[in-house]
Coordinates of C-alpha atoms and ligand atoms in Angstrom, one line a residue:
X295 CA 27.5 -27.7 -7.5
X296 CA 24.7 -25.8 -5.8
X297 CA 25.9 -23.0 -3.5
X298 CA 25.5 -23.5 0.2
X299 CA 26.6 -22.0 3.5
X300 CA 28.0 -24.0 6.5
X301 CA 26.9 -23.3 10.0
X302 CA 29.2 -24.6 12.7
X303 CA 27.2 -25.0 16.0
X304 CA 28.5 -26.7 19.1
X305 CA 31.2 -28.3 17.0
X306 CA 28.7 -29.7 14.5
X307 CA 28.5 -28.6 10.9
X308 CA 25.2 -27.9 9.2
X309 CA 24.7 -27.1 5.5
X310 CA 22.3 -24.3 4.6
X311 CA 21.3 -24.4 0.9
X312 CA 21.5 -21.0 -0.9
X313 CA 18.5 -19.9 -2.9
X314 CA 19.1 -17.5 -5.8
X315 CA 16.4 -15.5 -7.6
X316 CA 16.2 -14.4 -11.2
X317 CA 17.7 -11.1 -10.3
X318 CA 20.5 -13.0 -8.4
X319 CA 19.2 -12.1 -4.9
X320 CA 20.4 -14.8 -2.6
X321 CA 19.1 -16.3 0.6
X322 CA 20.0 -19.1 3.1
X323 CA 17.2 -21.6 3.1
X324 CA 16.6 -22.2 6.9
X325 CA 13.5 -24.2 6.4
X326 CA 15.0 -27.1 8.4
X327 CA 17.1 -25.1 10.8
X328 CA 15.0 -25.7 14.0
X329 CA 14.5 -29.4 13.3
X330 CA 18.3 -29.9 12.7
X331 CA 19.7 -27.6 15.4
X332 CA 16.9 -26.6 17.8
X333 CA 17.7 -23.0 17.0
X334 CA 15.5 -20.4 15.3
X335 CA 16.6 -17.1 13.8
X336 CA 15.7 -13.7 15.3
X337 CA 15.1 -10.7 13.0
X338 CA 12.9 -8.1 14.6
X339 CA 10.9 -6.4 11.7
X340 CA 12.1 -9.1 9.3
X341 CA 14.7 -6.6 7.9
X342 CA 16.9 -9.5 6.8
X343 CA 14.3 -12.2 6.4
X344 CA 12.6 -13.3 3.2
X345 CA 9.0 -14.5 3.9
X346 CA 8.4 -16.0 0.4
X347 CA 9.5 -16.3 -3.2
X348 CA 7.5 -14.0 -5.5
X349 CA 7.4 -13.3 -9.2
X350 CA 5.3 -10.1 -8.9
X351 CA 7.5 -7.2 -8.1
X352 CA 11.3 -6.7 -8.1
X353 CA 12.9 -3.8 -6.3
X354 CA 16.5 -2.9 -5.7
X355 CA 16.9 -0.5 -2.8
X356 CA 20.5 0.4 -3.6
X357 CA 19.9 1.1 -7.3
X358 CA 16.4 2.6 -6.9
X359 CA 14.9 0.0 -9.2
X360 CA 11.2 -0.9 -9.2
X361 CA 9.6 -3.3 -11.7
X362 CA 6.2 -4.9 -11.9
X363 CA 6.4 -8.3 -13.5
X364 CA 9.7 -7.1 -15.1
X365 CA 8.4 -3.9 -16.5
X366 CA 10.2 -0.7 -15.1
X367 CA 7.9 1.5 -13.1
X368 CA 9.0 4.5 -15.2
X369 CA 7.7 3.0 -18.4
X370 CA 4.4 1.8 -16.8
X371 CA 3.8 5.2 -15.2
X372 CA 4.4 6.9 -18.6
X373 CA 2.7 4.5 -21.0
X374 CA 0.2 2.3 -19.2
X375 CA -3.1 2.8 -17.3
X376 CA -4.0 1.7 -13.8
X377 CA -6.3 -1.1 -15.0
X378 CA -3.7 -2.4 -17.4
X379 CA -1.1 -2.5 -14.6
X380 CA -3.7 -4.1 -12.3
X381 CA -4.2 -6.9 -14.9
X382 CA -0.4 -7.2 -15.3
X383 CA 0.2 -7.6 -11.6
X384 CA -2.8 -10.0 -11.0
X385 CA -2.4 -12.2 -14.1
X386 CA 1.3 -11.8 -14.8
X387 CA 1.3 -10.5 -18.4
X388 CA 0.3 -7.3 -20.1
X389 CA -3.3 -7.9 -21.4
X390 CA -4.2 -8.0 -25.1
X391 CA -6.7 -5.4 -26.3
X392 CA -9.5 -8.0 -25.9
X393 CA -8.3 -9.1 -22.5
X394 CA -8.1 -5.5 -21.2
X395 CA -11.5 -4.6 -22.6
X396 CA -13.0 -7.7 -21.0
X397 CA -11.3 -6.9 -17.7
X398 CA -12.5 -3.3 -17.8
X399 CA -16.0 -4.4 -18.8
X400 CA -16.3 -7.0 -16.0
X401 CA -15.2 -4.4 -13.5
X402 CA -17.6 -1.8 -14.8
X403 CA -20.4 -4.4 -14.4
X404 CA -19.6 -4.9 -10.7
X405 CA -19.1 -1.3 -9.5
X406 CA -22.5 -1.2 -7.8
X407 CA -22.6 -2.3 -4.1
X408 CA -25.5 -3.9 -2.4
X409 CA -28.0 -1.4 -1.1
X410 CA -27.6 -2.8 2.4
X411 CA -24.0 -1.4 2.3
X412 CA -25.6 2.0 2.5
X413 CA -27.3 1.0 5.8
X414 CA -23.9 0.2 7.2
X415 CA -22.7 3.6 6.3
X416 CA -25.5 5.1 8.3
X417 CA -24.1 3.4 11.4
X418 CA -20.8 5.2 11.2
X419 CA -20.3 8.6 12.9
X420 CA -19.9 11.3 10.2
X421 CA -16.4 12.1 11.7
X422 CA -15.3 8.4 11.3
X423 CA -11.9 8.3 9.5
X424 CA -12.4 7.0 6.0
X425 CA -9.9 4.2 6.5
X426 CA -12.0 2.8 9.4
X427 CA -15.0 2.7 7.1
X428 CA -13.1 1.3 4.1
X429 CA -11.6 -1.6 6.1
X430 CA -14.9 -2.4 7.6
X431 CA -16.9 -2.3 4.4
X432 CA -14.3 -4.3 2.4
X433 CA -14.5 -7.0 5.1
X434 CA -18.3 -6.8 4.9
X435 CA -18.1 -8.0 1.3
X436 CA -17.4 -11.4 2.9
X437 CA -20.9 -11.2 4.4
X438 CA -22.5 -10.2 1.1
X439 CA -20.6 -13.0 -0.8
X440 CA -20.3 -15.7 1.9
X441 CA -19.1 -18.2 -0.7
X442 CA -15.9 -16.2 -0.9
X443 CA -14.6 -17.7 2.4
X444 CA -14.2 -21.2 0.9
X445 CA -10.6 -22.3 0.7
X446 CA -11.5 -24.4 -2.4
X447 CA -12.6 -21.8 -4.8
X448 CA -12.2 -22.5 -8.5
X449 CA -10.1 -20.2 -10.7
X450 CA -13.4 -18.7 -12.0
X451 CA -14.7 -18.1 -8.5
X452 CA -11.4 -16.4 -7.5
X453 CA -11.5 -14.3 -10.6
X454 CA -15.1 -13.2 -9.8
X455 CA -14.0 -12.1 -6.3
X456 CA -11.0 -10.2 -7.8
X457 CA -13.4 -8.4 -10.2
X458 CA -15.8 -7.6 -7.4
X459 CA -13.1 -6.2 -5.2
X460 CA -11.5 -4.1 -8.0
X461 CA -14.9 -2.8 -8.9
X462 CA -16.4 -2.1 -5.6
X463 CA -13.5 -0.6 -3.7
X464 CA -13.6 2.7 -5.7
X465 CA -17.3 3.0 -5.0
X466 CA -16.9 2.3 -1.3
X467 CA -13.8 4.6 -1.1
X468 CA -15.7 7.5 -2.8
X469 CA -18.7 6.9 -0.5
X470 CA -16.5 7.1 2.6
X471 CA -15.6 10.6 1.4
X472 CA -19.2 11.6 0.6
X473 CA -20.3 10.2 4.0
X474 CA -17.6 12.1 5.7
X475 CA -18.7 15.3 4.0
X476 CA -22.4 14.7 4.6
X477 CA -23.0 14.8 0.8
X478 CA -25.4 12.6 -1.1
X479 CA -23.7 9.4 -2.4
X480 CA -23.0 9.2 -6.1
X481 CA -23.7 5.9 -7.9
X482 CA -21.1 4.6 -10.3
X483 CA -21.6 5.2 -14.0
X484 CA -21.0 2.5 -16.6
X485 CA -20.1 5.0 -19.3
X486 CA -16.9 6.1 -17.5
X487 CA -13.4 4.5 -17.2
X488 CA -12.1 3.4 -13.8
X489 CA -10.4 6.7 -12.8
X490 CA -13.0 9.0 -14.3
X491 CA -15.7 7.1 -12.5
X492 CA -13.9 7.4 -9.2
X493 CA -13.5 11.2 -9.7
X494 CA -17.2 11.5 -10.7
X495 CA -18.3 9.5 -7.6
X496 CA -16.0 11.7 -5.4
X497 CA -16.8 15.1 -6.7
X498 CA -20.1 15.1 -8.5
X499 CA -23.1 17.0 -7.0
X500 CA -26.8 16.7 -7.9
X501 CA -26.8 20.5 -8.1
X502 CA -23.4 21.0 -9.9
X503 CA -22.0 19.1 -12.9
X504 CA -18.5 17.9 -12.2
X505 CA -16.3 18.3 -15.4
X506 CA -13.9 15.4 -15.6
X507 CA -10.5 16.9 -16.5
X508 CA -8.4 14.5 -18.6
X509 CA -5.3 15.9 -17.0
X510 CA -6.5 14.9 -13.6
X511 CA -7.6 11.5 -14.9
X512 CA -4.0 11.1 -16.2
X513 CA -2.4 12.2 -13.0
X514 CA -4.7 9.8 -11.0
X515 CA -3.8 6.9 -13.2
X516 CA -0.1 7.6 -12.7
X517 CA -0.5 7.9 -8.9
X518 CA -2.4 4.7 -8.6
X519 CA 0.2 2.9 -10.9
X520 CA 3.0 4.1 -8.7
X521 CA 1.3 2.7 -5.6
X522 CA 0.1 -0.6 -7.1
X523 CA 2.6 -3.0 -5.5
X524 CA 5.9 -2.9 -3.5
X525 CA 6.8 -6.5 -2.8
X526 CA 6.6 -7.6 0.9
X527 CA 5.8 -4.3 2.5
X528 CA 4.0 -4.3 5.9
X529 CA 0.4 -4.3 4.5
X530 CA 1.2 -6.8 1.7
X531 CA 2.8 -9.1 4.2
X532 CA -0.3 -8.7 6.4
X533 CA -2.5 -9.7 3.4
X534 CA -0.3 -12.8 2.8
X535 CA -0.2 -13.8 6.4
X536 CA -4.0 -13.5 6.9
X537 CA -4.6 -15.1 3.6
X538 CA -2.2 -18.0 4.5
X539 CA -4.8 -19.1 7.1
X540 CA -7.2 -19.6 4.1
X541 CA -9.0 -16.4 5.0
X542 CA -11.0 -14.8 2.2
X543 CA -9.6 -12.3 -0.2
X544 CA -11.9 -9.7 1.2
X545 CA -10.9 -10.4 4.8
X546 CA -7.2 -10.5 3.9
X547 CA -7.4 -7.2 2.1
X548 CA -9.3 -5.6 4.9
X549 CA -6.4 -6.6 7.2
X550 CA -4.0 -5.0 4.7
X551 CA -6.0 -1.8 4.7
X552 CA -5.7 -1.6 8.5
X553 CA -1.9 -2.2 8.3
X554 CA -1.6 0.5 5.6
X555 CA -3.4 3.0 7.8
X556 CA -0.5 3.0 10.3
X557 CA 1.3 6.4 10.1
X558 CA 4.6 4.5 9.7
X559 CA 3.2 3.0 6.5
X560 CA 0.5 4.3 4.2
X561 CA -0.6 6.9 6.7
X562 CA 2.7 8.7 6.1
X563 CA 1.2 10.7 3.2
X564 CA -1.4 12.2 5.5
X565 CA 1.3 13.0 8.0
X566 CA 3.4 14.7 5.3
X567 CA 0.6 17.1 4.4
X568 CA -0.2 17.8 8.1
X569 CA 3.5 18.6 8.6
X570 CA 3.6 21.0 5.6
X571 CA 0.4 22.6 6.9
X572 CA 1.9 23.0 10.4
X573 CA 5.0 24.6 8.9
X574 CA 2.8 27.0 6.9
X575 CA 0.7 27.8 10.0
X576 CA 3.9 28.5 11.9
X577 CA 5.0 31.1 9.3
X578 CA 6.6 28.9 6.7
X579 CA 10.2 29.1 7.9
X580 CA 11.5 25.8 6.7
X581 CA 15.0 26.4 8.1
X582 CA 13.5 26.5 11.6
X583 CA 11.9 23.1 11.1
X584 CA 15.0 21.6 9.4
X585 CA 17.0 22.7 12.5
X586 CA 14.3 21.1 14.7
X587 CA 14.6 17.9 12.7
X588 CA 18.3 17.8 13.3
X589 CA 18.0 18.5 17.0
X590 CA 18.1 15.2 18.8
X591 CA 16.3 16.9 21.8
X592 CA 13.4 18.0 19.6
X593 CA 10.7 15.5 18.9
X594 CA 9.9 17.0 15.4
X595 CA 10.8 14.7 12.6
X596 CA 10.5 15.3 8.8
X597 CA 7.7 13.0 7.4
X598 CA 8.0 11.6 3.9
X599 CA 11.8 11.3 4.0
X600 CA 13.9 8.1 3.9
X601 CA 12.8 4.6 3.2
X602 CA 13.2 1.2 4.8
X603 CA 14.4 -0.4 1.5
X604 CA 15.6 2.4 -0.8
X605 CA 19.1 3.5 0.1
X606 CA 19.6 6.3 -2.3
X607 CA 16.3 7.4 -3.7
X608 CA 12.7 6.2 -4.2
X609 CA 12.1 5.9 -7.9
X610 CA 8.4 6.7 -7.4
X611 CA 9.2 10.0 -5.7
X612 CA 11.1 11.2 -8.8
X613 CA 8.0 10.4 -11.0
X614 CA 5.5 11.9 -8.6
X615 CA 7.6 15.1 -8.2
X616 CA 7.5 15.6 -12.0
X617 CA 3.8 14.9 -12.0
X618 CA 3.1 17.3 -9.2
X619 CA 4.9 20.1 -11.1
X620 CA 2.9 19.2 -14.2
X621 CA -0.5 19.0 -12.5
X622 CA -0.1 22.2 -10.6
X623 CA 1.1 24.0 -13.7
X624 CA -1.7 22.6 -15.9
X625 CA -4.3 23.5 -13.3
X626 CA -2.7 26.9 -12.7
X627 CA -2.5 26.1 -8.9
X628 CA 0.1 28.0 -6.9
X629 CA 0.2 25.9 -3.8
X630 CA 2.3 27.4 -1.0
X631 CA 2.7 23.9 0.5
X632 CA 4.5 22.9 -2.7
X633 CA 7.0 25.7 -2.2
X634 CA 7.5 24.5 1.4
X635 CA 7.9 20.9 0.2
X636 CA 10.5 22.0 -2.4
X637 CA 12.5 23.9 0.2
X638 CA 12.5 20.8 2.5
X639 CA 13.5 18.6 -0.4
X640 CA 16.3 20.9 -1.3
X641 CA 17.6 20.7 2.2
X642 CA 17.3 17.0 2.4
X643 CA 19.3 16.6 -0.9
X644 CA 22.1 19.0 0.1
X645 CA 22.4 19.1 3.9
X646 CA 25.0 16.5 5.0
X647 CA 22.9 15.6 8.0
X648 CA 20.1 14.3 5.8
X649 CA 22.4 13.0 3.0
X650 CA 24.4 10.9 5.5
X651 CA 21.2 9.4 6.9
X652 CA 19.7 8.8 3.5
X653 CA 16.8 11.0 4.3
X654 CA 15.6 12.0 0.8
X655 CA 11.9 12.4 -0.3
X656 CA 10.0 9.1 -0.7
X657 CA 6.8 8.3 -2.5
X658 CA 4.6 9.8 0.3
X659 CA 6.4 13.2 0.1
X660 CA 4.8 14.5 -3.1
X661 CA 1.7 12.3 -3.5
X662 CA -0.2 14.5 -1.0
X663 CA 0.5 17.6 -3.0
X664 CA -1.1 16.1 -6.1
X665 CA -4.0 14.6 -4.2
X666 CA -4.6 18.1 -2.7
X667 CA -4.3 19.7 -6.2
X668 CA -7.0 17.4 -7.6
X669 CA -9.3 18.2 -4.6
X670 CA -8.8 15.1 -2.4
X671 CA -8.9 16.0 1.3
X672 CA -6.0 14.9 3.6
X673 CA -8.0 12.3 5.4
X674 CA -8.6 10.5 2.1
X675 CA -4.9 10.3 1.2
X676 CA -4.3 6.8 2.7
X677 CA -7.6 5.7 1.1
X678 CA -6.0 6.7 -2.2
X679 CA -2.9 4.7 -1.3
X680 CA -5.1 1.7 -0.6
X681 CA -6.9 2.1 -3.9
X682 CA -3.6 2.0 -5.7
X683 CA -2.2 -0.9 -3.7
X684 CA -5.3 -3.1 -4.2
X685 CA -4.1 -4.9 -7.3
X686 CA -0.8 -5.6 -5.6
X687 CA -2.6 -7.0 -2.5
X688 CA -4.8 -9.2 -4.8
X689 CA -1.8 -10.4 -6.9
X690 CA 0.2 -11.4 -3.8
X691 CA -2.8 -13.1 -2.1
X692 CA -3.5 -15.0 -5.3
X693 CA 0.2 -16.0 -5.7
X694 CA 0.3 -17.2 -2.1
X695 CA -2.9 -19.3 -2.6
X696 CA -1.7 -20.7 -6.0
X697 CA 1.6 -21.7 -4.6
X698 CA -0.2 -23.5 -1.7
X699 CA 2.0 -21.7 0.8
X700 CA 1.7 -23.0 4.4
X701 CA 0.0 -20.9 7.1
X702 CA 2.4 -18.2 8.4
X703 CA 3.4 -19.0 11.9
X704 CA 6.7 -17.3 13.0
X705 CA 8.6 -18.5 16.2
X706 CA 9.9 -16.4 19.1
X707 CA 12.5 -16.3 21.8
X708 CA 10.7 -16.4 25.2
X709 CA 12.0 -13.9 27.7
X710 CA 9.4 -14.1 30.4
X711 CA 9.1 -15.6 33.9
X712 CA 10.3 -19.2 34.5
X713 CA 7.8 -21.7 35.8
X714 CA 6.0 -20.7 39.0
X715 CA 2.9 -21.9 40.9
X716 CA -0.5 -20.1 41.1
X717 CA -1.0 -17.9 44.2
X718 CA -4.5 -17.4 45.5
X719 CA -5.6 -13.8 45.5
X720 CA -5.7 -13.5 49.4
X721 CA -2.0 -14.5 49.5
X722 CA -0.9 -11.9 46.9
X723 CA 0.8 -8.8 48.1
Ligands
MLT852 C1 5.1 0.9 0.1 O1 5.1 1.3 -1.1 O2 4.5 -0.1 0.6 C2 6.0 1.7 1.1 O3 7.0 2.3 0.3 C3 6.5 0.9 2.2 C4 7.5 -0.2 1.9 O4 7.6 -0.7 0.8 O5 8.0 -0.8 2.9

């Protein structure tokens, strides 16, 4: 007999069916609760609420498990490439050699953006934050490809929008950096792979050849893989909610970019670097800042520690920490910020204050160190997160569309004024 829960309300019994996933996660299906009882549930921040069923990513916060389509993140980070992981997330299976070559070729063919996109760049102040430009220009793709707004796109038309977005986002992201620096824009090259092309567009100069270092290409692939999806996080839930209104892929991802920009979400990696730089500027005494973090009267908080879902450790942080050590050693970089980061990490892993509060390094803590080592400026860190998360956003939007999910429309509990009559302005006091 199917499992269920019984709700006793005002002396009446209601049955709530239990839904169980392939990893034996369980949920009460409350889809008919309000119709049957007049009650809704209340769960600020949705900490206990499943918004959907999804076959894309599984994570176990207690065990520190993260798998994309069943494949452990540790194996993908070690053995795969970002484009192969993107294909896996979006289409549900690891590609054959032919499928991967075709996917990569299609993306290469679409890396150019319309010349009118450059005109939009000219309208931004040079000091504009790259995330503001990125979200605007990704949404602008809806203007350049107006057919993308149709809710009745064929599979082929959706695939074309997917390819366009995967192809053009790196170009636009690199151009936000060049625009920020006042440098000439670099056009994508068809002879380079995805990560090499991005690095070329970011760091090449007309007057100075940029040597693409395979060790940096490898580190970038790993970083993007580690950020590629993370089930129903804030930005992904934003993409699904906006997409549930039959908004275009470009408009939905643009909304996700803005959600990711928040310092409590993807903006945290920029906050971590700025925190490390502040500690360095203050003399580098990490024990002073650890004491400040523990002082409830002090507003200072350690950024890049703890996680909403992972209760013991963020599996991505372990991989990124190893990669940070490897990249800095390979490039012969002795970054004082890494030493400060390692001292903070040591404290977080040994000091009972942090251990009891599960405040251990998360994915944002070390990613900034690597980005910095490969020459990416702090303001571009969240853009890098967005670039990595793109295939996840696409996969989740596609799954929501394919499953014909209803428009997202949560309820509320009203706590405002009771009914009252309008008062003309002369009679207000
Ligand atoms: C993410 O990867 O999106 C972040 O860890 C945040 C989250 O999952 O809630």
